[in-house]
Tab-separated table of C-alpha atoms in Angstrom:
chain	number	residue	atom	x	y	z
P	153	UNK	CA	21.155	5.226	-2.109
P	154	UNK	CA	21.805	8.216	0.801
P	155	UNK	CA	19.035	8.983	3.038
P	156	UNK	CA	17.861	12.272	1.641
P	157	UNK	CA	14.640	14.063	0.991
P	158	UNK	CA	15.031	15.420	-2.545
P	159	UNK	CA	12.368	17.450	-4.048
P	160	UNK	CA	11.116	15.415	-7.185
P	161	UNK	CA	9.540	18.786	-8.270
P	162	UNK	CA	12.844	20.250	-8.989
P	163	UNK	CA	15.384	17.787	-8.220
P	164	UNK	CA	16.809	19.868	-5.281
P	165	UNK	CA	18.104	18.480	-2.144
P	166	UNK	CA	15.887	19.551	1.018
P	167	UNK	CA	17.616	17.559	3.631
P	168	UNK	CA	20.080	14.738	4.496
P	169	UNK	CA	20.614	12.243	7.188
P	170	UNK	CA	22.961	10.183	8.775
P	171	UNK	CA	22.487	6.485	8.620
P	172	UNK	CA	22.181	4.787	11.943
P	173	UNK	CA	25.733	2.815	12.796
P	174	UNK	CA	25.657	-0.652	14.253
P	175	UNK	CA	25.581	0.705	17.871
P	176	UNK	CA	23.095	3.209	17.694
P	177	UNK	CA	20.610	0.276	16.046
P	178	UNK	CA	21.654	-2.053	18.965
P	179	UNK	CA	20.100	0.661	21.314
P	180	UNK	CA	17.013	1.024	19.743
P	181	UNK	CA	16.546	-2.805	19.446
P	182	UNK	CA	17.217	-2.844	23.028
P	183	UNK	CA	14.603	0.067	23.795
P	184	UNK	CA	11.802	-1.666	21.802
P	185	UNK	CA	12.498	-5.265	23.827
P	186	UNK	CA	12.575	-3.287	26.900
P	187	UNK	CA	9.539	-1.097	26.173
P	188	UNK	CA	7.438	-4.341	25.178
P	189	UNK	CA	7.896	-6.032	28.390
P	190	UNK	CA	5.834	-3.354	30.082
P	191	UNK	CA	3.899	-2.207	26.872
P	192	UNK	CA	2.236	-5.423	26.598
P	193	UNK	CA	0.334	-5.314	29.843
P	194	UNK	CA	-0.829	-1.876	28.953
P	195	UNK	CA	-4.545	-1.996	29.271
P	196	UNK	CA	-6.537	-1.808	25.940
P	197	UNK	CA	-8.530	1.468	27.230
P	198	UNK	CA	-5.383	3.095	27.924
P	199	UNK	CA	-4.029	2.044	24.439
P	200	UNK	CA	-7.286	2.949	22.926
P	201	UNK	CA	-6.879	6.561	24.327
P	202	UNK	CA	-3.432	7.143	22.982
P	203	UNK	CA	-4.694	5.958	19.407
P	204	UNK	CA	-7.289	8.334	19.503
P	205	UNK	CA	-5.169	11.451	20.357
P	206	UNK	CA	-2.772	10.127	17.443
P	207	UNK	CA	-5.911	10.571	15.491
P	208	UNK	CA	-6.015	14.232	16.960
P	209	UNK	CA	-2.950	15.268	15.932
P	210	UNK	CA	-2.810	13.644	12.537
P	211	UNK	CA	-6.292	15.664	11.791
P	212	UNK	CA	-5.145	18.962	13.493
P	213	UNK	CA	-1.840	19.234	11.340
P	214	UNK	CA	-2.881	17.535	8.445
P	215	UNK	CA	-1.987	20.252	5.805
P	216	UNK	CA	1.724	20.330	7.273
P	217	UNK	CA	1.939	16.632	6.882
P	218	UNK	CA	0.642	16.861	3.975
P	219	UNK	CA	2.896	19.453	2.461
P	220	UNK	CA	5.965	17.364	3.940
P	221	UNK	CA	4.827	14.600	2.159
P	222	UNK	CA	4.486	16.301	-1.153
P	223	UNK	CA	7.935	17.779	-1.094
P	224	UNK	CA	9.550	14.463	-0.230
P	225	UNK	CA	7.545	12.293	-3.029
P	226	UNK	CA	5.666	14.415	-5.479
P	227	UNK	CA	1.781	13.387	-4.514
P	228	UNK	CA	-0.220	16.067	-5.147
P	229	UNK	CA	-1.146	18.413	-2.143
P	230	UNK	CA	-4.884	17.349	-2.488
P	231	UNK	CA	-4.312	13.802	-2.306
P	232	UNK	CA	-1.650	14.130	0.405
P	233	UNK	CA	-4.221	15.444	2.954
P	234	UNK	CA	-6.706	12.896	1.865
P	235	UNK	CA	-4.078	10.692	3.234
P	236	UNK	CA	-3.230	12.020	6.217
P	237	UNK	CA	-7.215	12.085	6.713
P	238	UNK	CA	-7.101	8.084	6.119
P	239	UNK	CA	-4.303	7.425	8.608
P	240	UNK	CA	-6.565	9.282	11.343
P	241	UNK	CA	-9.329	7.149	10.005
P	242	UNK	CA	-7.609	3.960	10.619
P	243	UNK	CA	-6.470	4.658	14.088
P	244	UNK	CA	-9.845	5.505	15.237
P	245	UNK	CA	-10.870	2.471	13.757
P	246	UNK	CA	-8.541	0.330	15.400
P	247	UNK	CA	-8.677	2.367	18.757
P	248	UNK	CA	-12.571	1.564	18.599
P	249	UNK	CA	-12.318	-2.002	17.191
P	250	UNK	CA	-9.453	-3.743	18.762
P	251	UNK	CA	-11.457	-4.736	22.098
P	252	UNK	CA	-13.802	-6.622	19.583
P	253	UNK	CA	-11.188	-8.253	17.301
P	254	UNK	CA	-8.815	-9.280	20.294
P	255	UNK	CA	-11.835	-10.474	22.903
P	256	UNK	CA	-11.454	-14.063	23.897
P	257	UNK	CA	-13.178	-16.248	21.301
P	258	UNK	CA	-15.273	-19.124	23.375
P	259	UNK	CA	-15.023	-22.627	22.052
P	260	UNK	CA	-17.243	-24.993	23.568
P	261	UNK	CA	-15.100	-28.656	24.149
P	262	UNK	CA	-15.337	-31.027	26.617
P	263	UNK	CA	-13.336	-28.825	28.844
P	264	UNK	CA	-15.262	-27.053	31.686
P	265	UNK	CA	-13.769	-23.974	29.713
P	266	UNK	CA	-11.773	-23.576	26.180
P	267	UNK	CA	-11.185	-20.331	24.148
P	268	UNK	CA	-8.595	-18.706	21.799
P	269	UNK	CA	-6.691	-15.616	23.159
P	270	UNK	CA	-4.920	-13.086	21.289
P	271	UNK	CA	-1.690	-11.907	22.726
P	272	UNK	CA	1.222	-9.755	21.133
P	273	UNK	CA	4.518	-11.380	19.878
P	274	UNK	CA	7.124	-8.119	20.530
P	275	UNK	CA	8.983	-5.785	18.612
P	276	UNK	CA	7.773	-6.080	14.699
P	277	UNK	CA	9.894	-4.625	11.897
P	278	UNK	CA	8.276	-2.647	9.035
P	279	UNK	CA	10.128	-2.019	5.733
P	280	UNK	CA	7.757	0.501	3.863
P	281	UNK	CA	7.744	2.334	0.755
P	282	UNK	CA	7.708	5.742	-0.452
P	283	UNK	CA	4.668	5.867	-2.241
P	284	UNK	CA	2.220	6.322	0.500
P	285	UNK	CA	4.747	7.033	3.325
P	286	UNK	CA	1.811	7.841	6.111
P	287	UNK	CA	-0.605	5.292	5.027
P	288	UNK	CA	1.367	2.387	4.724
P	289	UNK	CA	3.007	2.682	7.832
P	290	UNK	CA	-0.169	3.741	9.660
P	291	UNK	CA	-2.085	0.845	8.432
P	292	UNK	CA	0.544	-1.367	10.042
P	293	UNK	CA	1.017	0.399	13.288
P	294	UNK	CA	-2.531	1.138	14.320
P	295	UNK	CA	-3.093	-2.537	14.526
P	296	UNK	CA	0.088	-3.354	15.815
P	297	UNK	CA	0.010	-1.239	18.773
P	298	UNK	CA	-3.267	-1.968	19.371
P	299	UNK	CA	-2.580	-5.715	19.998
P	300	UNK	CA	0.121	-4.920	22.305
P	301	UNK	CA	3.119	-5.129	20.003
P	302	UNK	CA	5.951	-2.787	19.376
P	303	UNK	CA	6.921	-1.435	15.879
P	304	UNK	CA	10.470	-0.576	14.368
P	305	UNK	CA	10.340	1.306	11.222
P	306	UNK	CA	12.616	1.178	8.214
P	307	UNK	CA	11.138	3.632	5.742
P	308	UNK	CA	11.877	4.388	2.109
P	309	UNK	CA	15.437	6.084	1.920
P	310	UNK	CA	13.460	9.246	0.231
P	311	UNK	CA	11.204	9.930	2.776
P	312	UNK	CA	13.201	10.304	6.040
P	313	UNK	CA	11.338	13.289	7.295
P	314	UNK	CA	7.960	11.390	6.909
P	315	UNK	CA	9.132	8.468	8.860
P	316	UNK	CA	10.618	10.768	11.657
P	317	UNK	CA	7.243	12.678	11.519
P	318	UNK	CA	5.362	9.504	12.175
P	319	UNK	CA	7.665	8.707	15.121
P	320	UNK	CA	6.613	12.032	16.552
P	321	UNK	CA	3.188	11.397	16.194
P	322	UNK	CA	2.961	8.545	18.531
P	323	UNK	CA	5.539	9.999	20.881
P	324	UNK	CA	3.116	12.910	21.408
P	325	UNK	CA	0.147	11.133	21.617
P	326	UNK	CA	1.445	9.286	24.655
P	327	UNK	CA	3.022	6.084	23.392
P	328	UNK	CA	6.150	4.993	25.860
P	329	UNK	CA	9.499	5.508	24.233
P	330	UNK	CA	10.234	2.660	22.315
P	331	UNK	CA	6.615	1.474	21.247
P	332	UNK	CA	7.396	2.901	17.947
P	333	UNK	CA	10.811	3.676	16.653
P	334	UNK	CA	11.912	5.302	13.345
P	335	UNK	CA	15.429	3.604	11.956
P	336	UNK	CA	17.311	5.835	9.552
P	337	UNK	CA	19.084	2.983	8.044
P	338	UNK	CA	19.938	1.679	4.215
P	339	UNK	CA	18.399	-1.612	2.896
P	340	UNK	CA	21.836	-3.363	3.959
P	341	UNK	CA	21.268	-2.884	7.366
P	342	UNK	CA	17.984	-5.088	7.285
P	343	UNK	CA	19.303	-8.203	7.529
P	344	UNK	CA	21.337	-7.260	10.852
P	345	UNK	CA	17.938	-6.549	12.312
P	346	UNK	CA	15.981	-9.561	10.789
P	347	UNK	CA	18.509	-12.144	12.521
P	348	UNK	CA	18.329	-10.403	15.989
P	349	UNK	CA	16.365	-12.251	18.302
P	350	UNK	CA	14.554	-9.348	19.936
P	351	UNK	CA	12.803	-9.129	16.568
P	352	UNK	CA	10.033	-11.407	16.112
P	353	UNK	CA	8.310	-10.713	12.948
P	354	UNK	CA	8.355	-8.539	9.995
P	355	UNK	CA	6.119	-6.853	7.350
P	356	UNK	CA	6.873	-5.506	3.935
P	357	UNK	CA	4.991	-3.442	1.200
P	358	UNK	CA	7.155	-3.038	-1.684
P	359	UNK	CA	8.441	-4.608	-4.757
P	360	UNK	CA	8.741	-8.544	-5.299
P	361	UNK	CA	12.220	-8.476	-5.465
P	362	UNK	CA	12.564	-6.798	-1.827
P	363	UNK	CA	9.758	-8.945	-0.725
P	364	UNK	CA	11.676	-12.161	-1.661
P	365	UNK	CA	14.556	-10.737	0.033
P	366	UNK	CA	12.886	-10.192	3.368
P	367	UNK	CA	10.856	-12.603	3.251
P	368	UNK	CA	13.854	-15.134	2.482
P	369	UNK	CA	16.111	-14.107	5.471
P	370	UNK	CA	13.039	-14.190	7.755
P	371	UNK	CA	11.975	-17.546	6.824
P	372	UNK	CA	15.440	-18.861	7.734
P	373	UNK	CA	15.039	-17.358	11.036
P	374	UNK	CA	11.479	-19.039	11.423
P	375	UNK	CA	9.637	-15.467	11.769
P	376	UNK	CA	6.376	-14.426	10.856
P	377	UNK	CA	5.964	-11.917	7.732
P	378	UNK	CA	3.424	-10.231	5.934
P	379	UNK	CA	4.423	-9.267	2.307
P	380	UNK	CA	2.022	-6.623	-0.005
P	381	UNK	CA	4.157	-6.773	-2.980
P	382	UNK	CA	3.547	-5.444	-6.351
P	383	UNK	CA	0.303	-5.372	-8.763
P	384	UNK	CA	-0.746	-5.808	-12.255
P	385	UNK	CA	-4.712	-4.987	-11.503
P	386	UNK	CA	-6.832	-5.576	-14.399
P	387	UNK	CA	-9.906	-3.014	-15.000
P	388	UNK	CA	-12.526	-4.788	-16.859
P	389	UNK	CA	-15.040	-3.260	-18.730
P	390	UNK	CA	-18.344	-5.315	-20.180
P	391	UNK	CA	-21.037	-4.156	-22.472
P	392	UNK	CA	-23.746	-3.769	-19.520
P	393	UNK	CA	-21.393	-1.213	-17.621
P	394	UNK	CA	-22.367	2.292	-16.957
P	395	UNK	CA	-19.788	3.902	-19.415
P	396	UNK	CA	-19.585	7.427	-17.756
P	397	UNK	CA	-18.790	6.092	-14.592
P	398	UNK	CA	-16.708	3.306	-15.902
P	399	UNK	CA	-14.269	5.908	-18.321
P	400	UNK	CA	-13.970	8.719	-15.085
P	401	UNK	CA	-13.253	5.955	-12.507
P	402	UNK	CA	-10.713	4.016	-14.791
P	403	UNK	CA	-8.536	7.469	-15.327
P	404	UNK	CA	-8.775	8.176	-11.717
P	405	UNK	CA	-7.771	4.654	-10.985
P	406	UNK	CA	-4.801	4.395	-13.329
P	407	UNK	CA	-3.250	7.886	-12.312
P	408	UNK	CA	-3.925	8.150	-8.327
P	409	UNK	CA	-0.851	9.265	-6.893
P	410	UNK	CA	0.970	10.190	-10.079
P	411	UNK	CA	0.479	6.466	-11.199
P	412	UNK	CA	2.615	5.309	-8.168
P	413	UNK	CA	0.138	2.647	-6.702
P	414	UNK	CA	0.500	-0.992	-6.419
P	415	UNK	CA	-3.240	-1.131	-6.642
P	416	UNK	CA	-3.733	1.336	-9.649
P	417	UNK	CA	-5.545	-0.141	-12.248
P	418	UNK	CA	-3.117	-0.912	-14.880
P	419	UNK	CA	-4.624	-2.978	-17.837
P	420	UNK	CA	-7.828	-1.943	-18.951
P	421	UNK	CA	-9.616	-4.663	-20.744
P	422	UNK	CA	-12.418	-3.940	-22.536
P	423	UNK	CA	-15.275	-5.811	-24.196
P	424	UNK	CA	-15.212	-5.727	-28.227
P	425	UNK	CA	-18.418	-4.217	-28.499
P	426	UNK	CA	-17.773	-1.105	-26.358
P	427	UNK	CA	-13.870	-0.973	-26.715
P	428	UNK	CA	-14.207	1.888	-29.612
P	429	UNK	CA	-15.861	4.029	-27.452
P	430	UNK	CA	-14.237	3.278	-24.225
P	431	UNK	CA	-10.701	3.801	-25.949
P	432	UNK	CA	-12.095	7.533	-27.202
P	433	UNK	CA	-13.458	8.680	-24.090
P	434	UNK	CA	-10.630	7.314	-21.915
P	435	UNK	CA	-8.269	8.953	-24.081
P	436	UNK	CA	-9.722	12.291	-24.164
P	437	UNK	CA	-10.019	12.538	-20.379
P	438	UNK	CA	-6.106	11.495	-20.182
P	439	UNK	CA	-5.505	14.194	-22.095
P	440	UNK	CA	-7.297	16.635	-20.021
P	441	UNK	CA	-5.358	15.884	-16.827
P	442	UNK	CA	-3.116	18.764	-15.581
P	443	UNK	CA	0.287	17.810	-15.134
P	444	UNK	CA	2.401	20.650	-12.690
P	445	UNK	CA	3.895	21.453	-9.373
P	446	UNK	CA	2.068	19.018	-7.122
P	447	UNK	CA	1.501	21.756	-4.356
P	448	UNK	CA	-0.525	23.634	-6.759
P	449	UNK	CA	-4.268	22.660	-5.760
P	450	UNK	CA	-5.366	22.254	-9.136
P	451	UNK	CA	-2.706	19.760	-10.326
P	452	UNK	CA	-3.672	16.080	-11.146
P	453	UNK	CA	-0.565	14.492	-11.856
P	454	UNK	CA	2.703	15.493	-10.003
P	455	UNK	CA	6.236	14.545	-10.713
P	456	UNK	CA	7.207	10.878	-10.332
P	457	UNK	CA	9.158	10.131	-7.248
P	458	UNK	CA	12.522	9.608	-8.084
P	459	UNK	CA	14.597	10.055	-11.231
P	460	UNK	CA	15.332	6.638	-11.414
P	461	UNK	CA	11.391	5.701	-11.480
P	462	UNK	CA	11.061	8.110	-14.279
P	463	UNK	CA	13.855	6.323	-16.381
P	464	UNK	CA	12.077	3.224	-15.622
P	465	UNK	CA	8.655	4.071	-16.969
P	466	UNK	CA	10.328	6.082	-19.667
P	467	UNK	CA	12.163	3.004	-21.008
P	468	UNK	CA	9.464	0.683	-20.359
P	469	UNK	CA	7.019	2.502	-22.740
P	470	UNK	CA	10.093	2.989	-25.156
P	471	UNK	CA	10.697	-0.512	-25.211
P	472	UNK	CA	7.118	-1.541	-25.696
P	473	UNK	CA	6.607	0.872	-28.720
P	474	UNK	CA	9.683	-0.454	-30.246
P	475	UNK	CA	7.884	-3.785	-29.833
P	476	UNK	CA	4.773	-2.612	-31.733
P	477	UNK	CA	2.494	-1.000	-29.282
P	478	UNK	CA	0.571	2.018	-30.430
P	479	UNK	CA	0.900	5.404	-28.510
P	480	UNK	CA	-2.658	6.880	-28.370
P	481	UNK	CA	-1.517	9.650	-26.089
P	482	UNK	CA	1.514	10.919	-24.058
P	483	UNK	CA	4.607	8.784	-23.965
P	484	UNK	CA	7.280	10.518	-23.123
P	485	UNK	CA	8.826	12.530	-20.278
P	486	UNK	CA	8.440	16.275	-20.015
P	487	UNK	CA	11.411	18.651	-20.695
P	488	UNK	CA	12.754	20.839	-17.891
P	489	UNK	CA	13.212	20.073	-14.364
P	490	UNK	CA	11.333	17.266	-12.048
P	491	UNK	CA	10.437	13.904	-12.771
P	492	UNK	CA	7.408	14.619	-14.739
P	493	UNK	CA	6.071	12.394	-17.121
P	494	UNK	CA	2.992	12.707	-19.504
P	495	UNK	CA	-0.193	10.635	-18.762
P	496	UNK	CA	0.157	7.766	-21.348
P	497	UNK	CA	-2.159	5.658	-22.807
P	498	UNK	CA	-0.874	2.301	-25.076
P	499	UNK	CA	-3.218	-0.195	-26.942
P	500	UNK	CA	-1.852	-3.251	-29.345
P	501	UNK	CA	0.639	-4.011	-26.814
P	502	UNK	CA	2.690	-7.161	-27.957
P	503	UNK	CA	2.868	-9.835	-25.557
P	504	UNK	CA	7.003	-9.974	-25.313
P	505	UNK	CA	6.759	-6.100	-24.679
P	506	UNK	CA	7.455	-4.790	-20.875
P	507	UNK	CA	4.023	-3.147	-20.622
P	508	UNK	CA	2.501	-6.486	-21.174
P	509	UNK	CA	4.235	-8.389	-18.564
P	510	UNK	CA	5.480	-5.865	-16.408
P	511	UNK	CA	4.178	-3.317	-13.490
P	512	UNK	CA	4.367	0.009	-14.826
P	513	UNK	CA	4.831	2.364	-11.988
P	514	UNK	CA	3.797	5.428	-13.499
P	515	UNK	CA	0.604	7.497	-15.440
P	516	UNK	CA	0.501	4.765	-18.452
P	517	UNK	CA	-2.614	2.900	-18.982
P	518	UNK	CA	-2.505	0.049	-21.217
P	519	UNK	CA	-5.648	-1.058	-23.066
P	520	UNK	CA	-6.707	-4.663	-24.694
P	521	UNK	CA	-9.807	-5.609	-26.512
P	522	UNK	CA	-11.328	-9.047	-25.597
P	523	UNK	CA	-14.491	-10.868	-27.309
P	524	UNK	CA	-16.082	-12.198	-24.420
P	525	UNK	CA	-16.130	-12.647	-20.505
P	526	UNK	CA	-13.860	-16.049	-20.960
P	527	UNK	CA	-11.166	-14.012	-22.593
P	528	UNK	CA	-11.484	-11.072	-19.968
P	529	UNK	CA	-10.980	-13.437	-17.124
P	530	UNK	CA	-8.027	-15.157	-18.693
P	531	UNK	CA	-5.994	-12.160	-19.463
P	532	UNK	CA	-6.805	-10.740	-16.145
P	533	UNK	CA	-5.318	-13.899	-14.518
P	534	UNK	CA	-2.459	-13.899	-16.787
P	535	UNK	CA	0.371	-11.925	-14.670
P	536	UNK	CA	2.070	-13.497	-11.888
P	537	UNK	CA	0.450	-11.064	-9.619
P	538	UNK	CA	-2.815	-11.101	-7.851
P	539	UNK	CA	-3.405	-7.962	-5.678
P	540	UNK	CA	-6.617	-6.471	-6.839
P	541	UNK	CA	-9.052	-6.488	-9.551
P	542	UNK	CA	-12.068	-4.399	-10.647
P	543	UNK	CA	-14.754	-5.437	-13.017
P	544	UNK	CA	-17.636	-3.369	-14.555
P	545	UNK	CA	-20.888	-4.866	-15.372
P	546	UNK	CA	-24.427	-4.787	-14.488
P	547	UNK	CA	-24.955	-8.603	-15.452
P	548	UNK	CA	-25.401	-10.493	-12.196
P	549	UNK	CA	-24.270	-13.688	-13.650
P	550	UNK	CA	-21.213	-11.828	-14.884
P	551	UNK	CA	-20.682	-10.255	-11.515
P	552	UNK	CA	-20.479	-13.751	-9.903
P	553	UNK	CA	-18.297	-15.247	-12.340
P	554	UNK	CA	-15.552	-12.164	-11.856
P	555	UNK	CA	-15.851	-12.740	-8.069
P	556	UNK	CA	-15.065	-16.553	-8.373
P	557	UNK	CA	-12.731	-16.709	-11.131
P	558	UNK	CA	-10.506	-13.691	-10.926
P	559	UNK	CA	-7.148	-14.551	-9.486
P	560	UNK	CA	-6.937	-11.836	-6.491
P	561	UNK	CA	-6.721	-10.703	-2.989
P	562	UNK	CA	-9.402	-8.352	-3.479
P	563	UNK	CA	-12.264	-7.831	-6.365
P	564	UNK	CA	-14.554	-4.544	-6.745
P	565	UNK	CA	-17.380	-4.785	-8.817
P	566	UNK	CA	-18.366	-1.566	-10.280
P	567	UNK	CA	-15.785	0.586	-8.424
P	568	UNK	CA	-12.168	1.449	-7.910
P	569	UNK	CA	-10.062	-0.963	-5.857
P	570	UNK	CA	-8.913	0.853	-2.407
P	571	UNK	CA	-8.124	0.005	0.766
P	572	UNK	CA	-10.342	0.418	3.565
P	573	UNK	CA	-9.547	-0.034	7.715
P	574	UNK	CA	-12.603	-2.129	7.993
P	575	UNK	CA	-11.778	-4.659	5.085
P	576	UNK	CA	-8.795	-7.237	5.048
P	577	UNK	CA	-6.410	-6.089	2.039
P	578	UNK	CA	-3.584	-8.192	0.575
P	579	UNK	CA	-2.671	-10.051	-2.371
P	580	UNK	CA	-1.855	-13.918	-3.667
P	581	UNK	CA	0.734	-15.287	-6.125
P	582	UNK	CA	3.767	-12.912	-6.266
P	583	UNK	CA	1.689	-10.062	-4.882
P	584	UNK	CA	2.291	-11.462	-1.336
P	585	UNK	CA	0.479	-13.148	1.477
P	586	UNK	CA	-1.192	-12.204	4.807
P	587	UNK	CA	-3.293	-9.288	5.215
P	588	UNK	CA	-3.759	-6.056	6.707
P	589	UNK	CA	-6.644	-3.908	7.884
P	590	UNK	CA	-9.814	-5.246	9.144
P	591	UNK	CA	-9.806	-8.311	11.840
P	592	UNK	CA	-7.543	-10.444	10.093
P	593	UNK	CA	-5.091	-7.567	9.757
P	594	UNK	CA	-4.781	-6.949	13.570
P	595	UNK	CA	-4.537	-10.866	14.187
P	596	UNK	CA	-1.430	-11.292	11.842
P	597	UNK	CA	1.062	-10.427	14.638
P	598	UNK	CA	-0.567	-12.352	17.430
P	599	UNK	CA	-0.006	-15.168	19.238
P	600	UNK	CA	-3.377	-16.851	18.740
P	601	UNK	CA	-3.079	-18.989	21.969
P	602	UNK	CA	-5.465	-22.145	22.830
P	603	UNK	CA	-6.221	-22.366	26.294
P	604	UNK	CA	-7.983	-25.430	27.771
P	605	UNK	CA	-9.233	-25.597	31.246
P	606	UNK	CA	-10.251	-28.805	33.147
C-alpha cells in the first residue's frame, strides 16, 4: 500500500509520501539509541513538564488536529475532537501518576534493604492502526516516554499526516530529538527494524494476522511484545436490564468510529423474554442514524476508512445473507463517491456464516436470541477473541457470574466497554496479551529489577 492520505469521503488523494529507504531507517534507529542513553537519565520532574506541555498543545490545537484525522480516515469530526481530548487526558494522567507507578517497591526480606526498581528498556517500536490514529499512539507513547523509553512509530500507511503531527507535538513539547520518531515505512520494513539490536521491544495494535507476524519475529529475537488485536465483543442484555439505556448505549457501542473499533459491541446477545422489544427498538434507532460527510457536526456515521474495508464488510454481509441471515435494516453500500455503508442489523445468523465467526469492522450489528444466562455466557465465549464484553443486568447474582465467567480482558456491567487511562486495557485468547494504560501499562516496557543489599 502506498503511503498516502486518501480522503475516504470522496476518494481523493490529499497527499503522498516517499517511504524511508534503508539508510534513512538506520539513521533514525541510531538517533533513537543515542537519545535513549541521555534521555533515560532525565529526571521524572522534567519528563512530567514535557508531557504536560504535550497535553497543552493537544488541547489548544484540537480542532485542527481533529480535522486532519477526519480527512485522513473518515471519523466524524465530533468524535475526532473527543479523541484529541482523550489524548491530552492520558498525557496528564501519566505525567502525574508516573512517579507513583515507577517508585521503588520496598519488600521486606532478610537483607538490610531489598526492593524492586523499574527502569526503562530502550527504543520501543510501536506498530499502530488507523482507526484511532492519535489515541492508539498516545496511550503507548505517554507511559513509554514517562518511563524513560524512546518510541519509534510505524503508523498505518493511510494516516501519514497524523503520524507526522504526533512526532511534531512531542518535539514542540520539549522532548529531545530522537525521543519519539515517526517512521514512514511500509509493513515490509518492519522485520528489518524488529531484528535490529538497537530496538529492544515492540507493541502492536491491529489485526490478528499482523499480531502473529510481529510477535513471531520479535519472539525469535527474544524481545518483549504487547499485542492488542481484534475483538468480537458481546453485548448481553438480560430481563432485569434498563431497556432504554441498553438500547441507546448498544447503538452507540456498535457504531462508534463508524463501527471500526476493536472494542465496539459486535454481537448482541439478548434474553428471549425481552428479545422482540429490544430488536424493535434497536432497529428503529439504527435507522435514525445520519450518514454523511464526517466534517458535518450532525453526522453520526461517516465513511469507512478505505475502499478495501468497505468491500470486506459488504462481502461479509452478502455472504452471511446468502447463508441464511436476515437483514432487519441496511445491508448495502451507499451509491456515489466515498466509502459509505448503511447502518445494518442482521438476525438469525447461521453458525457457518462470516458474520457469526468473523470480526465485522463496520456499522453492522448482529442480534442473537438466548434462553438463559448459561446460553448467553456460552455464546459470548464462543469466538477465539477475548477483548471486552458488556453485560446488562440489575440482578447482582447475574452480574457476578458475568464478571467471573466471561472470557475477556475487560468486563463492563451496565455500561459500554471503553478504554480509560486509569485502568489496564488488553485482551486474552486471540485478542492478544499484555496490558496498556494504568499502572500495569507503564510497567510493560521496564526492567523490573530486584535489588538486594546486605
